[in-house]
């Protein structure tokens, strides 16, 4: 690590347990962020600032005016530009040491299988139930840690699955039925700081997993009710009948 890097990351290097080793692990890490809406915006922003080595941003959408209220990486000039490209440009201005790759297509199981291998961690920031199940299946299969977030209306939830380390509960155990009724922000609404809070927590879990520092909550679903301002932890148990991990 050079002098500038030691200076840039000095506040996190100062932390007991994190140290230079933790920073070096972040700088060697490869992360895929799937979905560059509100969750992916915030999570990728913090990961880039913290000095993640490589990030691949996946999104097939373009920036719209109605995104700007919560997708804070984007600027008015980015309207109609592909989200992943606009995010890459902002991240380059924030930290040009982070290698950023973009995928401007909607991934299905075949294309994701091709791309997902070789990553240390995946952030699921999508708003589509079917792709969530596919991401879970492939992360479990290739033993890639998965940090999953969701936010709608005044509520958000976050959960991490440590597939690289142990036989663990998976996303499918939580939602065994394929649910076609995708809830999304364009139909149901969202209050911006709720999605921001969940994205920040996703980045925190990712940083802890990748740097091997701190305790990562798993086998628990953390749910935030932004309207009442309360967090709830829901204990989860592995489903022995689960088609993915059972
Ligand atoms: Zn499972």
PDB file of C-alpha atoms and ligand atoms in Angstrom:
ATOM      1  CA  UNK A   1       0.000   0.000   0.000  1.00  0.00           C
ATOM      2  CA  UNK A   2       1.400   3.402  -0.915  1.00  0.00           C
ATOM      3  CA  UNK A   3       1.407   6.642   1.115  1.00  0.00           C
ATOM      4  CA  UNK A   4      -1.722   8.026  -0.541  1.00  0.00           C
ATOM      5  CA  UNK A   5      -3.651   4.827   0.117  1.00  0.00           C
ATOM      6  CA  UNK A   6      -2.510   4.790   3.743  1.00  0.00           C
ATOM      7  CA  UNK A   7      -3.780   8.351   4.056  1.00  0.00           C
ATOM      8  CA  UNK A   8      -7.057   7.830   2.177  1.00  0.00           C
ATOM      9  CA  UNK A   9      -8.059   4.769   4.196  1.00  0.00           C
ATOM     10  CA  UNK A  10      -6.368   5.857   7.444  1.00  0.00           C
ATOM     11  CA  UNK A  11      -9.571   6.141   9.507  1.00  0.00           C
ATOM     12  CA  UNK A  12     -10.650   2.589   8.865  1.00  0.00           C
ATOM     13  CA  UNK A  13      -7.068   1.261   9.091  1.00  0.00           C
ATOM     14  CA  UNK A  14      -6.973   2.837  12.574  1.00  0.00           C
ATOM     15  CA  UNK A  15      -9.731   0.515  13.763  1.00  0.00           C
ATOM     16  CA  UNK A  16      -8.617  -2.333  15.999  1.00  0.00           C
ATOM     17  CA  UNK A  17      -8.912  -5.637  14.109  1.00  0.00           C
ATOM     18  CA  UNK A  18      -9.344  -3.920  10.740  1.00  0.00           C
ATOM     19  CA  UNK A  19      -5.815  -2.656  10.304  1.00  0.00           C
ATOM     20  CA  UNK A  20      -3.779  -2.802   7.092  1.00  0.00           C
ATOM     21  CA  UNK A  21      -4.717  -6.460   6.578  1.00  0.00           C
ATOM     22  CA  UNK A  22      -8.422  -5.586   6.501  1.00  0.00           C
ATOM     23  CA  UNK A  23      -7.783  -2.823   3.975  1.00  0.00           C
ATOM     24  CA  UNK A  24      -5.688  -5.109   1.812  1.00  0.00           C
ATOM     25  CA  UNK A  25      -8.463  -7.690   1.785  1.00  0.00           C
ATOM     26  CA  UNK A  26     -10.922  -5.012   0.597  1.00  0.00           C
ATOM     27  CA  UNK A  27      -8.509  -3.905  -2.107  1.00  0.00           C
ATOM     28  CA  UNK A  28      -8.237  -7.479  -3.396  1.00  0.00           C
ATOM     29  CA  UNK A  29     -11.989  -8.136  -3.293  1.00  0.00           C
ATOM     30  CA  UNK A  30     -14.273  -8.650  -6.284  1.00  0.00           C
ATOM     31  CA  UNK A  31     -17.899  -7.651  -5.752  1.00  0.00           C
ATOM     32  CA  UNK A  32     -20.897  -7.838  -8.068  1.00  0.00           C
ATOM     33  CA  UNK A  33     -23.725  -5.366  -7.435  1.00  0.00           C
ATOM     34  CA  UNK A  34     -26.917  -6.483  -9.163  1.00  0.00           C
ATOM     35  CA  UNK A  35     -29.430  -3.665  -9.541  1.00  0.00           C
ATOM     36  CA  UNK A  36     -28.347  -0.015  -9.554  1.00  0.00           C
ATOM     37  CA  UNK A  37     -31.509   1.498  -8.077  1.00  0.00           C
ATOM     38  CA  UNK A  38     -31.657   3.027  -4.603  1.00  0.00           C
ATOM     39  CA  UNK A  39     -29.979   0.101  -2.808  1.00  0.00           C
ATOM     40  CA  UNK A  40     -27.221  -0.416  -5.380  1.00  0.00           C
ATOM     41  CA  UNK A  41     -26.534   3.330  -5.493  1.00  0.00           C
ATOM     42  CA  UNK A  42     -25.805   3.658  -1.809  1.00  0.00           C
ATOM     43  CA  UNK A  43     -24.113   0.305  -1.309  1.00  0.00           C
ATOM     44  CA  UNK A  44     -21.746   0.714  -4.275  1.00  0.00           C
ATOM     45  CA  UNK A  45     -20.954   4.267  -3.199  1.00  0.00           C
ATOM     46  CA  UNK A  46     -19.762   3.157   0.253  1.00  0.00           C
ATOM     47  CA  UNK A  47     -17.902   0.168  -1.131  1.00  0.00           C
ATOM     48  CA  UNK A  48     -16.059   2.353  -3.629  1.00  0.00           C
ATOM     49  CA  UNK A  49     -15.208   4.920  -0.964  1.00  0.00           C
ATOM     50  CA  UNK A  50     -13.881   2.144   1.283  1.00  0.00           C
ATOM     51  CA  UNK A  51     -11.539   0.946  -1.478  1.00  0.00           C
ATOM     52  CA  UNK A  52     -13.024  -2.287  -2.837  1.00  0.00           C
ATOM     53  CA  UNK A  53     -10.676  -3.582  -5.531  1.00  0.00           C
ATOM     54  CA  UNK A  54     -13.169  -4.497  -8.237  1.00  0.00           C
ATOM     55  CA  UNK A  55     -16.888  -3.886  -8.644  1.00  0.00           C
ATOM     56  CA  UNK A  56     -19.166  -5.035 -11.421  1.00  0.00           C
ATOM     57  CA  UNK A  57     -22.374  -3.004 -11.660  1.00  0.00           C
ATOM     58  CA  UNK A  58     -25.286  -4.773 -13.327  1.00  0.00           C
ATOM     59  CA  UNK A  59     -28.356  -2.902 -14.596  1.00  0.00           C
ATOM     60  CA  UNK A  60     -30.204  -2.691 -17.914  1.00  0.00           C
ATOM     61  CA  UNK A  61     -32.168   0.449 -17.058  1.00  0.00           C
ATOM     62  CA  UNK A  62     -31.667   4.151 -17.763  1.00  0.00           C
ATOM     63  CA  UNK A  63     -31.868   7.011 -15.259  1.00  0.00           C
ATOM     64  CA  UNK A  64     -35.283   8.686 -15.022  1.00  0.00           C
ATOM     65  CA  UNK A  65     -36.337  11.902 -13.334  1.00  0.00           C
ATOM     66  CA  UNK A  66     -38.339   9.959 -10.720  1.00  0.00           C
ATOM     67  CA  UNK A  67     -35.154   8.075  -9.690  1.00  0.00           C
ATOM     68  CA  UNK A  68     -33.315  11.193  -8.548  1.00  0.00           C
ATOM     69  CA  UNK A  69     -35.233  11.537  -5.282  1.00  0.00           C
ATOM     70  CA  UNK A  70     -33.478   8.480  -3.860  1.00  0.00           C
ATOM     71  CA  UNK A  71     -30.799   7.263  -6.300  1.00  0.00           C
ATOM     72  CA  UNK A  72     -28.302   9.825  -5.146  1.00  0.00           C
ATOM     73  CA  UNK A  73     -25.351   8.783  -7.308  1.00  0.00           C
ATOM     74  CA  UNK A  74     -27.130  10.163 -10.374  1.00  0.00           C
ATOM     75  CA  UNK A  75     -27.237  13.758 -11.605  1.00  0.00           C
ATOM     76  CA  UNK A  76     -29.874  15.540 -13.686  1.00  0.00           C
ATOM     77  CA  UNK A  77     -27.533  15.320 -16.655  1.00  0.00           C
ATOM     78  CA  UNK A  78     -27.618  11.523 -16.359  1.00  0.00           C
ATOM     79  CA  UNK A  79     -31.318  11.283 -17.304  1.00  0.00           C
ATOM     80  CA  UNK A  80     -31.760   8.739 -20.098  1.00  0.00           C
ATOM     81  CA  UNK A  81     -28.193   7.476 -19.591  1.00  0.00           C
ATOM     82  CA  UNK A  82     -27.665   3.811 -18.597  1.00  0.00           C
ATOM     83  CA  UNK A  83     -27.623   3.633 -14.783  1.00  0.00           C
ATOM     84  CA  UNK A  84     -24.537   1.432 -14.533  1.00  0.00           C
ATOM     85  CA  UNK A  85     -22.531   3.793 -16.771  1.00  0.00           C
ATOM     86  CA  UNK A  86     -23.663   6.896 -14.878  1.00  0.00           C
ATOM     87  CA  UNK A  87     -22.727   5.197 -11.591  1.00  0.00           C
ATOM     88  CA  UNK A  88     -19.335   4.183 -12.977  1.00  0.00           C
ATOM     89  CA  UNK A  89     -18.598   7.799 -13.936  1.00  0.00           C
ATOM     90  CA  UNK A  90     -19.489   9.089 -10.458  1.00  0.00           C
ATOM     91  CA  UNK A  91     -17.473   6.363  -8.734  1.00  0.00           C
ATOM     92  CA  UNK A  92     -14.436   7.172 -10.906  1.00  0.00           C
ATOM     93  CA  UNK A  93     -14.566  10.745  -9.602  1.00  0.00           C
ATOM     94  CA  UNK A  94     -14.832   9.531  -6.021  1.00  0.00           C
ATOM     95  CA  UNK A  95     -12.126   6.863  -6.109  1.00  0.00           C
ATOM     96  CA  UNK A  96     -10.298   6.120  -9.341  1.00  0.00           C
ATOM     97  CA  UNK A  97      -8.463   3.183  -7.771  1.00  0.00           C
ATOM     98  CA  UNK A  98     -11.601   1.076  -7.859  1.00  0.00           C
ATOM     99  CA  UNK A  99     -11.850  -0.993 -11.017  1.00  0.00           C
ATOM    100  CA  UNK A 100     -15.448  -0.774 -12.236  1.00  0.00           C
ATOM    101  CA  UNK A 101     -16.983  -2.977 -14.888  1.00  0.00           C
ATOM    102  CA  UNK A 102     -20.552  -2.565 -16.130  1.00  0.00           C
ATOM    103  CA  UNK A 103     -23.079  -5.062 -17.443  1.00  0.00           C
ATOM    104  CA  UNK A 104     -25.907  -3.306 -19.274  1.00  0.00           C
ATOM    105  CA  UNK A 105     -28.186  -6.273 -19.689  1.00  0.00           C
ATOM    106  CA  UNK A 106     -30.884  -8.004 -17.670  1.00  0.00           C
ATOM    107  CA  UNK A 107     -29.324 -11.254 -16.525  1.00  0.00           C
ATOM    108  CA  UNK A 108     -31.085 -14.580 -16.704  1.00  0.00           C
ATOM    109  CA  UNK A 109     -29.846 -17.812 -15.166  1.00  0.00           C
ATOM    110  CA  UNK A 110     -27.578 -18.732 -18.090  1.00  0.00           C
ATOM    111  CA  UNK A 111     -25.884 -15.344 -18.408  1.00  0.00           C
ATOM    112  CA  UNK A 112     -25.541 -14.933 -14.648  1.00  0.00           C
ATOM    113  CA  UNK A 113     -23.991 -18.403 -14.342  1.00  0.00           C
ATOM    114  CA  UNK A 114     -21.390 -17.316 -16.868  1.00  0.00           C
ATOM    115  CA  UNK A 115     -20.607 -14.039 -15.101  1.00  0.00           C
ATOM    116  CA  UNK A 116     -20.943 -14.758 -11.377  1.00  0.00           C
ATOM    117  CA  UNK A 117     -18.019 -17.124 -10.955  1.00  0.00           C
ATOM    118  CA  UNK A 118     -14.842 -15.616  -9.543  1.00  0.00           C
ATOM    119  CA  UNK A 119     -16.580 -13.027  -7.337  1.00  0.00           C
ATOM    120  CA  UNK A 120     -16.081 -12.960  -3.575  1.00  0.00           C
ATOM    121  CA  UNK A 121     -19.462 -11.427  -2.828  1.00  0.00           C
ATOM    122  CA  UNK A 122     -22.716 -10.469  -4.504  1.00  0.00           C
ATOM    123  CA  UNK A 123     -25.015  -7.651  -3.410  1.00  0.00           C
ATOM    124  CA  UNK A 124     -28.590  -8.348  -4.383  1.00  0.00           C
ATOM    125  CA  UNK A 125     -30.129  -4.913  -4.904  1.00  0.00           C
ATOM    126  CA  UNK A 126     -32.854  -6.002  -7.315  1.00  0.00           C
ATOM    127  CA  UNK A 127     -36.607  -5.530  -7.073  1.00  0.00           C
ATOM    128  CA  UNK A 128     -37.540  -8.710  -8.882  1.00  0.00           C
ATOM    129  CA  UNK A 129     -38.438 -11.892  -7.082  1.00  0.00           C
ATOM    130  CA  UNK A 130     -37.473 -14.300  -9.852  1.00  0.00           C
ATOM    131  CA  UNK A 131     -33.947 -12.924 -10.271  1.00  0.00           C
ATOM    132  CA  UNK A 132     -33.525 -12.944  -6.469  1.00  0.00           C
ATOM    133  CA  UNK A 133     -34.160 -16.694  -6.473  1.00  0.00           C
ATOM    134  CA  UNK A 134     -31.658 -17.188  -9.316  1.00  0.00           C
ATOM    135  CA  UNK A 135     -28.986 -15.080  -7.571  1.00  0.00           C
ATOM    136  CA  UNK A 136     -29.507 -17.119  -4.384  1.00  0.00           C
ATOM    137  CA  UNK A 137     -29.262 -20.420  -6.243  1.00  0.00           C
ATOM    138  CA  UNK A 138     -26.023 -19.500  -8.029  1.00  0.00           C
ATOM    139  CA  UNK A 139     -24.369 -17.933  -4.974  1.00  0.00           C
ATOM    140  CA  UNK A 140     -25.168 -21.094  -3.018  1.00  0.00           C
ATOM    141  CA  UNK A 141     -23.890 -23.297  -5.845  1.00  0.00           C
ATOM    142  CA  UNK A 142     -20.590 -21.418  -6.276  1.00  0.00           C
ATOM    143  CA  UNK A 143     -20.171 -20.636  -2.534  1.00  0.00           C
ATOM    144  CA  UNK A 144     -20.234 -16.866  -2.994  1.00  0.00           C
ATOM    145  CA  UNK A 145     -21.355 -14.785  -0.008  1.00  0.00           C
ATOM    146  CA  UNK A 146     -24.602 -12.932  -0.646  1.00  0.00           C
ATOM    147  CA  UNK A 147     -25.925  -9.751   0.962  1.00  0.00           C
ATOM    148  CA  UNK A 148     -29.545  -9.242   0.096  1.00  0.00           C
ATOM    149  CA  UNK A 149     -31.524  -6.038   0.608  1.00  0.00           C
ATOM    150  CA  UNK A 150     -35.054  -4.892  -0.151  1.00  0.00           C
ATOM    151  CA  UNK A 151     -37.061  -1.743   0.510  1.00  0.00           C
ATOM    152  CA  UNK A 152     -40.605  -0.710  -0.245  1.00  0.00           C
ATOM    153  CA  UNK A 153     -42.896   2.035   1.110  1.00  0.00           C
ATOM    154  CA  UNK A 154     -41.623   2.710   4.678  1.00  0.00           C
ATOM    155  CA  UNK A 155     -40.022  -0.691   5.191  1.00  0.00           C
ATOM    156  CA  UNK A 156     -36.746  -2.339   4.414  1.00  0.00           C
ATOM    157  CA  UNK A 157     -34.988  -5.581   5.158  1.00  0.00           C
ATOM    158  CA  UNK A 158     -31.476  -6.908   4.926  1.00  0.00           C
ATOM    159  CA  UNK A 159     -29.988 -10.349   5.212  1.00  0.00           C
ATOM    160  CA  UNK A 160     -26.583 -11.902   4.653  1.00  0.00           C
ATOM    161  CA  UNK A 161     -25.909 -15.475   3.608  1.00  0.00           C
ATOM    162  CA  UNK A 162     -22.392 -16.741   4.294  1.00  0.00           C
ATOM    163  CA  UNK A 163     -22.301 -19.409   1.615  1.00  0.00           C
ATOM    164  CA  UNK A 164     -18.488 -19.483   1.447  1.00  0.00           C
ATOM    165  CA  UNK A 165     -18.163 -20.567   5.058  1.00  0.00           C
ATOM    166  CA  UNK A 166     -20.859 -22.901   6.156  1.00  0.00           C
ATOM    167  CA  UNK A 167     -23.958 -24.868   5.489  1.00  0.00           C
ATOM    168  CA  UNK A 168     -26.413 -22.039   5.987  1.00  0.00           C
ATOM    169  CA  UNK A 169     -29.970 -20.976   5.452  1.00  0.00           C
ATOM    170  CA  UNK A 170     -30.625 -19.458   2.036  1.00  0.00           C
ATOM    171  CA  UNK A 171     -33.033 -16.938   0.505  1.00  0.00           C
ATOM    172  CA  UNK A 172     -35.200 -19.754  -0.868  1.00  0.00           C
ATOM    173  CA  UNK A 173     -35.805 -21.047   2.713  1.00  0.00           C
ATOM    174  CA  UNK A 174     -37.446 -17.687   3.421  1.00  0.00           C
ATOM    175  CA  UNK A 175     -39.508 -17.514   0.277  1.00  0.00           C
ATOM    176  CA  UNK A 176     -40.008 -21.049  -1.044  1.00  0.00           C
ATOM    177  CA  UNK A 177     -42.882 -20.061  -3.329  1.00  0.00           C
ATOM    178  CA  UNK A 178     -42.064 -18.181  -6.496  1.00  0.00           C
ATOM    179  CA  UNK A 179     -44.099 -15.051  -6.066  1.00  0.00           C
ATOM    180  CA  UNK A 180     -45.087 -13.334  -9.282  1.00  0.00           C
ATOM    181  CA  UNK A 181     -46.420 -10.229  -7.614  1.00  0.00           C
ATOM    182  CA  UNK A 182     -43.279  -8.139  -7.696  1.00  0.00           C
ATOM    183  CA  UNK A 183     -43.661  -5.187  -5.416  1.00  0.00           C
ATOM    184  CA  UNK A 184     -41.703  -2.271  -6.747  1.00  0.00           C
ATOM    185  CA  UNK A 185     -41.220   1.337  -5.847  1.00  0.00           C
ATOM    186  CA  UNK A 186     -42.807   2.653  -9.041  1.00  0.00           C
ATOM    187  CA  UNK A 187     -46.146   1.119  -8.039  1.00  0.00           C
ATOM    188  CA  UNK A 188     -45.990   1.082  -4.253  1.00  0.00           C
ATOM    189  CA  UNK A 189     -43.852   4.099  -3.415  1.00  0.00           C
ATOM    190  CA  UNK A 190     -40.779   4.441  -1.213  1.00  0.00           C
ATOM    191  CA  UNK A 191     -39.430   6.945   1.261  1.00  0.00           C
ATOM    192  CA  UNK A 192     -35.824   7.628   0.228  1.00  0.00           C
ATOM    193  CA  UNK A 193     -33.866   7.345   3.502  1.00  0.00           C
ATOM    194  CA  UNK A 194     -35.339   3.888   4.145  1.00  0.00           C
ATOM    195  CA  UNK A 195     -33.780   2.546   0.967  1.00  0.00           C
ATOM    196  CA  UNK A 196     -30.579   4.434   1.864  1.00  0.00           C
ATOM    197  CA  UNK A 197     -30.470   2.858   5.336  1.00  0.00           C
ATOM    198  CA  UNK A 198     -30.762  -0.635   3.891  1.00  0.00           C
ATOM    199  CA  UNK A 199     -28.117   0.056   1.216  1.00  0.00           C
ATOM    200  CA  UNK A 200     -25.722   1.339   3.876  1.00  0.00           C
ATOM    201  CA  UNK A 201     -26.266  -1.781   5.973  1.00  0.00           C
ATOM    202  CA  UNK A 202     -25.627  -3.959   2.927  1.00  0.00           C
ATOM    203  CA  UNK A 203     -22.315  -2.191   2.392  1.00  0.00           C
ATOM    204  CA  UNK A 204     -21.424  -2.627   6.082  1.00  0.00           C
ATOM    205  CA  UNK A 205     -22.067  -6.368   5.956  1.00  0.00           C
ATOM    206  CA  UNK A 206     -20.094  -6.601   2.706  1.00  0.00           C
ATOM    207  CA  UNK A 207     -17.130  -4.737   4.226  1.00  0.00           C
ATOM    208  CA  UNK A 208     -17.185  -6.971   7.325  1.00  0.00           C
ATOM    209  CA  UNK A 209     -17.378 -10.164   5.282  1.00  0.00           C
ATOM    210  CA  UNK A 210     -14.622  -9.115   2.860  1.00  0.00           C
ATOM    211  CA  UNK A 211     -12.247  -7.671   5.451  1.00  0.00           C
ATOM    212  CA  UNK A 212     -12.961 -10.578   7.830  1.00  0.00           C
ATOM    213  CA  UNK A 213     -13.643  -8.113  10.659  1.00  0.00           C
ATOM    214  CA  UNK A 214     -16.604  -7.933  12.980  1.00  0.00           C
ATOM    215  CA  UNK A 215     -19.613 -10.165  13.417  1.00  0.00           C
ATOM    216  CA  UNK A 216     -21.967 -10.620  10.511  1.00  0.00           C
ATOM    217  CA  UNK A 217     -25.550 -11.304  11.551  1.00  0.00           C
ATOM    218  CA  UNK A 218     -26.831 -14.344   9.758  1.00  0.00           C
ATOM    219  CA  UNK A 219     -29.797 -16.692  10.168  1.00  0.00           C
ATOM    220  CA  UNK A 220     -31.704 -13.546  11.029  1.00  0.00           C
ATOM    221  CA  UNK A 221     -33.812 -11.230   8.969  1.00  0.00           C
ATOM    222  CA  UNK A 222     -33.361  -7.611  10.003  1.00  0.00           C
ATOM    223  CA  UNK A 223     -36.455  -5.576   9.246  1.00  0.00           C
ATOM    224  CA  UNK A 224     -36.636  -1.783   9.515  1.00  0.00           C
ATOM    225  CA  UNK A 225     -39.958  -0.016   9.913  1.00  0.00           C
ATOM    226  CA  UNK A 226     -39.111   3.558   9.001  1.00  0.00           C
ATOM    227  CA  UNK A 227     -42.628   4.810   9.764  1.00  0.00           C
ATOM    228  CA  UNK A 228     -42.482   3.805  13.439  1.00  0.00           C
ATOM    229  CA  UNK A 229     -38.690   4.011  13.552  1.00  0.00           C
ATOM    230  CA  UNK A 230     -38.109   0.493  14.862  1.00  0.00           C
ATOM    231  CA  UNK A 231     -35.896  -2.442  13.940  1.00  0.00           C
ATOM    232  CA  UNK A 232     -37.013  -6.040  14.361  1.00  0.00           C
ATOM    233  CA  UNK A 233     -34.854  -9.164  14.156  1.00  0.00           C
ATOM    234  CA  UNK A 234     -36.611 -12.276  12.981  1.00  0.00           C
ATOM    235  CA  UNK A 235     -34.846 -15.564  13.713  1.00  0.00           C
ATOM    236  CA  UNK A 236     -34.706 -17.891  10.746  1.00  0.00           C
ATOM    237  CA  UNK A 237     -34.228 -21.614  10.516  1.00  0.00           C
ATOM    238  CA  UNK A 238     -33.048 -23.621   7.554  1.00  0.00           C
ATOM    239  CA  UNK A 239     -35.829 -25.415   5.711  1.00  0.00           C
ATOM    240  CA  UNK A 240     -34.853 -29.112   5.479  1.00  0.00           C
ATOM    241  CA  UNK A 241     -37.106 -29.339   2.403  1.00  0.00           C
ATOM    242  CA  UNK A 242     -35.465 -26.370   0.650  1.00  0.00           C
ATOM    243  CA  UNK A 243     -34.769 -27.183  -3.013  1.00  0.00           C
ATOM    244  CA  UNK A 244     -31.534 -25.153  -2.905  1.00  0.00           C
ATOM    245  CA  UNK A 245     -29.850 -25.809   0.456  1.00  0.00           C
ATOM    246  CA  UNK A 246     -31.928 -28.575   2.114  1.00  0.00           C
TER     247      UNK A 246
HETATM  248 ZN1  LIG B   1     -32.569 -22.827   1.534  1.00  0.00          ZN
END
